[in-house]
PDB file of C-alpha atoms in Angstrom:
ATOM      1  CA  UNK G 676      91.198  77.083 -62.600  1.00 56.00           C
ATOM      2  CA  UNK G 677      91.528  77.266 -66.503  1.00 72.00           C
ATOM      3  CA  UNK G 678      93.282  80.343 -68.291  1.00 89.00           C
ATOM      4  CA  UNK G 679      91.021  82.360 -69.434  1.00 90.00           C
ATOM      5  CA  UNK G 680      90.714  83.187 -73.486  1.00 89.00           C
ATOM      6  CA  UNK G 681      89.800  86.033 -75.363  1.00 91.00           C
ATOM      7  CA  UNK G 682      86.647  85.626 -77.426  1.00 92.00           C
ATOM      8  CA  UNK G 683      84.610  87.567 -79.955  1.00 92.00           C
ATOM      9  CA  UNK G 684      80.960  86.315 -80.251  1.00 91.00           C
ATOM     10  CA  UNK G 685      79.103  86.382 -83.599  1.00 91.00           C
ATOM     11  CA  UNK G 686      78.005  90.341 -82.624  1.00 91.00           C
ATOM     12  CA  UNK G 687      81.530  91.722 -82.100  1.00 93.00           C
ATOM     13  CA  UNK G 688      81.577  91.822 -78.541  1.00 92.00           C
ATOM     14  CA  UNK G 689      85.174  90.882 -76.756  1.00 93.00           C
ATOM     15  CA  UNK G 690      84.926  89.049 -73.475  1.00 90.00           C
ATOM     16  CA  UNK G 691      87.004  86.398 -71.670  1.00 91.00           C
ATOM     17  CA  UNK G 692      86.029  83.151 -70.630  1.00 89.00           C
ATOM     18  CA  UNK G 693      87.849  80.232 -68.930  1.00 87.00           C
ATOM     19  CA  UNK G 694      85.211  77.362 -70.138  1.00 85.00           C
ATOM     20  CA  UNK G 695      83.814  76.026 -73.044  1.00 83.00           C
ATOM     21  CA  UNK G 696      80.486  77.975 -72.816  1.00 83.00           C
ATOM     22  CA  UNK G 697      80.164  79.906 -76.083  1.00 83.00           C
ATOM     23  CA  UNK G 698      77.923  82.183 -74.454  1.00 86.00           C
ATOM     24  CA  UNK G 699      78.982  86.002 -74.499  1.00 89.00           C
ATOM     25  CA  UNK G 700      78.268  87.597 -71.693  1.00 87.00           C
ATOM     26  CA  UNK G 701      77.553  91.429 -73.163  1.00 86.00           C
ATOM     27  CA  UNK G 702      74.830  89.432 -75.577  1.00 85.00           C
ATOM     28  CA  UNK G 703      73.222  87.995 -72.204  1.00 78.00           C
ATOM     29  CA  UNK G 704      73.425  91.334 -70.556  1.00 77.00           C
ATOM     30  CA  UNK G 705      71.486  92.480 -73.739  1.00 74.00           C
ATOM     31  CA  UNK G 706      69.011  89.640 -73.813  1.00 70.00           C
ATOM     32  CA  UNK G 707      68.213  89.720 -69.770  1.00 65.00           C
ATOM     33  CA  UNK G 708      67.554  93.303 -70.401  1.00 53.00           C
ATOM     34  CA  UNK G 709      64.312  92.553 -73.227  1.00 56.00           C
ATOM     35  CA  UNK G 710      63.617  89.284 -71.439  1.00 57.00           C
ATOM     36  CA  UNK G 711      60.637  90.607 -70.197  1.00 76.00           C
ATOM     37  CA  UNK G 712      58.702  88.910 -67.500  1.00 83.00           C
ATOM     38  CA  UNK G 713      61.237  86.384 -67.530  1.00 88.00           C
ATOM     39  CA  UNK G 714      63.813  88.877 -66.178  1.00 85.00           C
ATOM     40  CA  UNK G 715      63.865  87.013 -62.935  1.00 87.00           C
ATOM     41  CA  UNK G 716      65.272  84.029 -64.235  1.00 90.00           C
ATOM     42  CA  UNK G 717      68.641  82.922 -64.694  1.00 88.00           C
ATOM     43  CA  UNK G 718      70.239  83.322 -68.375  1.00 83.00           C
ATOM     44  CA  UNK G 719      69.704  79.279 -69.348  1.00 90.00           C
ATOM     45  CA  UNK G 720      66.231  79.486 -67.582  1.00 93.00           C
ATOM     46  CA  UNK G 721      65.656  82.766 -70.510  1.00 88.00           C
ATOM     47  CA  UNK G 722      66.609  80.579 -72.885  1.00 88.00           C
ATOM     48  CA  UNK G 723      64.582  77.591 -72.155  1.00 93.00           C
ATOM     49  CA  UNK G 724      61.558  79.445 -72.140  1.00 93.00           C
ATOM     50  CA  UNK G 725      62.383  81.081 -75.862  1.00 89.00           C
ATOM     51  CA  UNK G 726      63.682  77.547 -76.908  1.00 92.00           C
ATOM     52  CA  UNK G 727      59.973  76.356 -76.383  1.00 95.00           C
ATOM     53  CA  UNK G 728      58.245  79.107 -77.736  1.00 93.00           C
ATOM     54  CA  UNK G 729      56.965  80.245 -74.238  1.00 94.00           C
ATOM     55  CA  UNK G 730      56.973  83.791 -74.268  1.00 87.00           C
ATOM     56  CA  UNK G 731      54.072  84.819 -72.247  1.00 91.00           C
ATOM     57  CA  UNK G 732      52.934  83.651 -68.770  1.00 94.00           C
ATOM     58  CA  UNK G 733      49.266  82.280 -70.045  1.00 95.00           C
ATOM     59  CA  UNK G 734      51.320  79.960 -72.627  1.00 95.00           C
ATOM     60  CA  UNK G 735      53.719  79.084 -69.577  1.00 96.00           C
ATOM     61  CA  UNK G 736      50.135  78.239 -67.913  1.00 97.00           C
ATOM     62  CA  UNK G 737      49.269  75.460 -70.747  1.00 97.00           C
ATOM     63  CA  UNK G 738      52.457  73.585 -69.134  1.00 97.00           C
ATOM     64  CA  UNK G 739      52.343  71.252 -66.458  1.00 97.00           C
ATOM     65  CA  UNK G 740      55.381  71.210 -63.684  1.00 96.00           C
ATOM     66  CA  UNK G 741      57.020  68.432 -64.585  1.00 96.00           C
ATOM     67  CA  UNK G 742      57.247  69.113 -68.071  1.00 97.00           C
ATOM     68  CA  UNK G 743      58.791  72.482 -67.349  1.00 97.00           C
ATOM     69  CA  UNK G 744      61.351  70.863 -65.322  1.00 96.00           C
ATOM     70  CA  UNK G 745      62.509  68.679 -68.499  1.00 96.00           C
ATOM     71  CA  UNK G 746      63.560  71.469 -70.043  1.00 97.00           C
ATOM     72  CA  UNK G 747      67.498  72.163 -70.246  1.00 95.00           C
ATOM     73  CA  UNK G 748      68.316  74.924 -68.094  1.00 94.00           C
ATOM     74  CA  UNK G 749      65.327  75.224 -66.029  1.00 96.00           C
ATOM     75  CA  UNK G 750      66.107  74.001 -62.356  1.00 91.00           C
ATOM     76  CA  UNK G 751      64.585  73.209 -59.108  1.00 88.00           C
ATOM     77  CA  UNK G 752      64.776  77.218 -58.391  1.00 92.00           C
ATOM     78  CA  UNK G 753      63.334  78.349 -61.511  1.00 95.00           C
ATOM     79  CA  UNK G 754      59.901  76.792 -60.492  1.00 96.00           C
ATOM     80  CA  UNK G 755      59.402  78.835 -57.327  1.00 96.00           C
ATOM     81  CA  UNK G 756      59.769  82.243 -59.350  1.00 95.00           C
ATOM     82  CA  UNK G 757      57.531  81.309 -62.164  1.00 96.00           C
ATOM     83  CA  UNK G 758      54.923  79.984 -59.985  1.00 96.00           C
ATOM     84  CA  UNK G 759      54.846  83.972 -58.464  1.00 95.00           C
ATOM     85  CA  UNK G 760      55.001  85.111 -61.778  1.00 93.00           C
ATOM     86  CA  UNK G 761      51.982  82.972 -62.695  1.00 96.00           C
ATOM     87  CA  UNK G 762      50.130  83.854 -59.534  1.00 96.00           C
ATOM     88  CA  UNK G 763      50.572  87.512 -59.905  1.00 93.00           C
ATOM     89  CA  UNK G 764      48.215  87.131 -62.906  1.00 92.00           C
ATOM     90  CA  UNK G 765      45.771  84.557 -61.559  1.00 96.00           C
ATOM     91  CA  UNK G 766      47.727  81.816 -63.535  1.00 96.00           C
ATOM     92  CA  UNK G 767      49.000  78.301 -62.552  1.00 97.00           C
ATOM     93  CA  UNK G 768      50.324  75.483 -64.342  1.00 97.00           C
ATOM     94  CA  UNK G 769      48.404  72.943 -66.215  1.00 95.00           C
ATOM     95  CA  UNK G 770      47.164  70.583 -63.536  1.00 90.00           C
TER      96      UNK G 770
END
């Protein structure tokens, strides 16, 4: 396993990391915390869903499956916890 380094993100925040993610971890704490309904999803999932603009379940709804799972950072697992966030509110993806 890699050493890890001291880093300080663009926020101030010291953590250590061993890889070259650039992510701070205290900013994802932060982030997971306002993320909403998308709280159930892993950090990359999060940011997929911002990436595209998707910020509420009926735009998630305008998207079909597949093109959901082209998105970097959304995985084979992500899919099972949106569609039960969807169907909570009567929602699916596009057909």
């Amino acid at each position: 396993m890699s050493q890890k380094t001291e880093r300080i993100c663009k926020r101030g925040h010291r953590y250590f990391k061993s890889s070259d993610c650039p992510t701070c971890p205290v900013c994802e704490e932060e982030r997971k915390a306002e993320a909403g309904i998308f709280a159930v999803l892993a950090a990359p999932a999060r940011r997929a869903m911002a990436s595209h603009g998707i910020n509420t379940l009926e735009q998630l709804a305008n998207y079909k499956e597949k093109e959901i799972l082209q998105f970097h950072g959304i995985g084979k697992t992500s899919i099972p916890a949106l569609k039960n966030l969807l169907a909570e509110r009567g929602l699916s993806f596009k057909a």
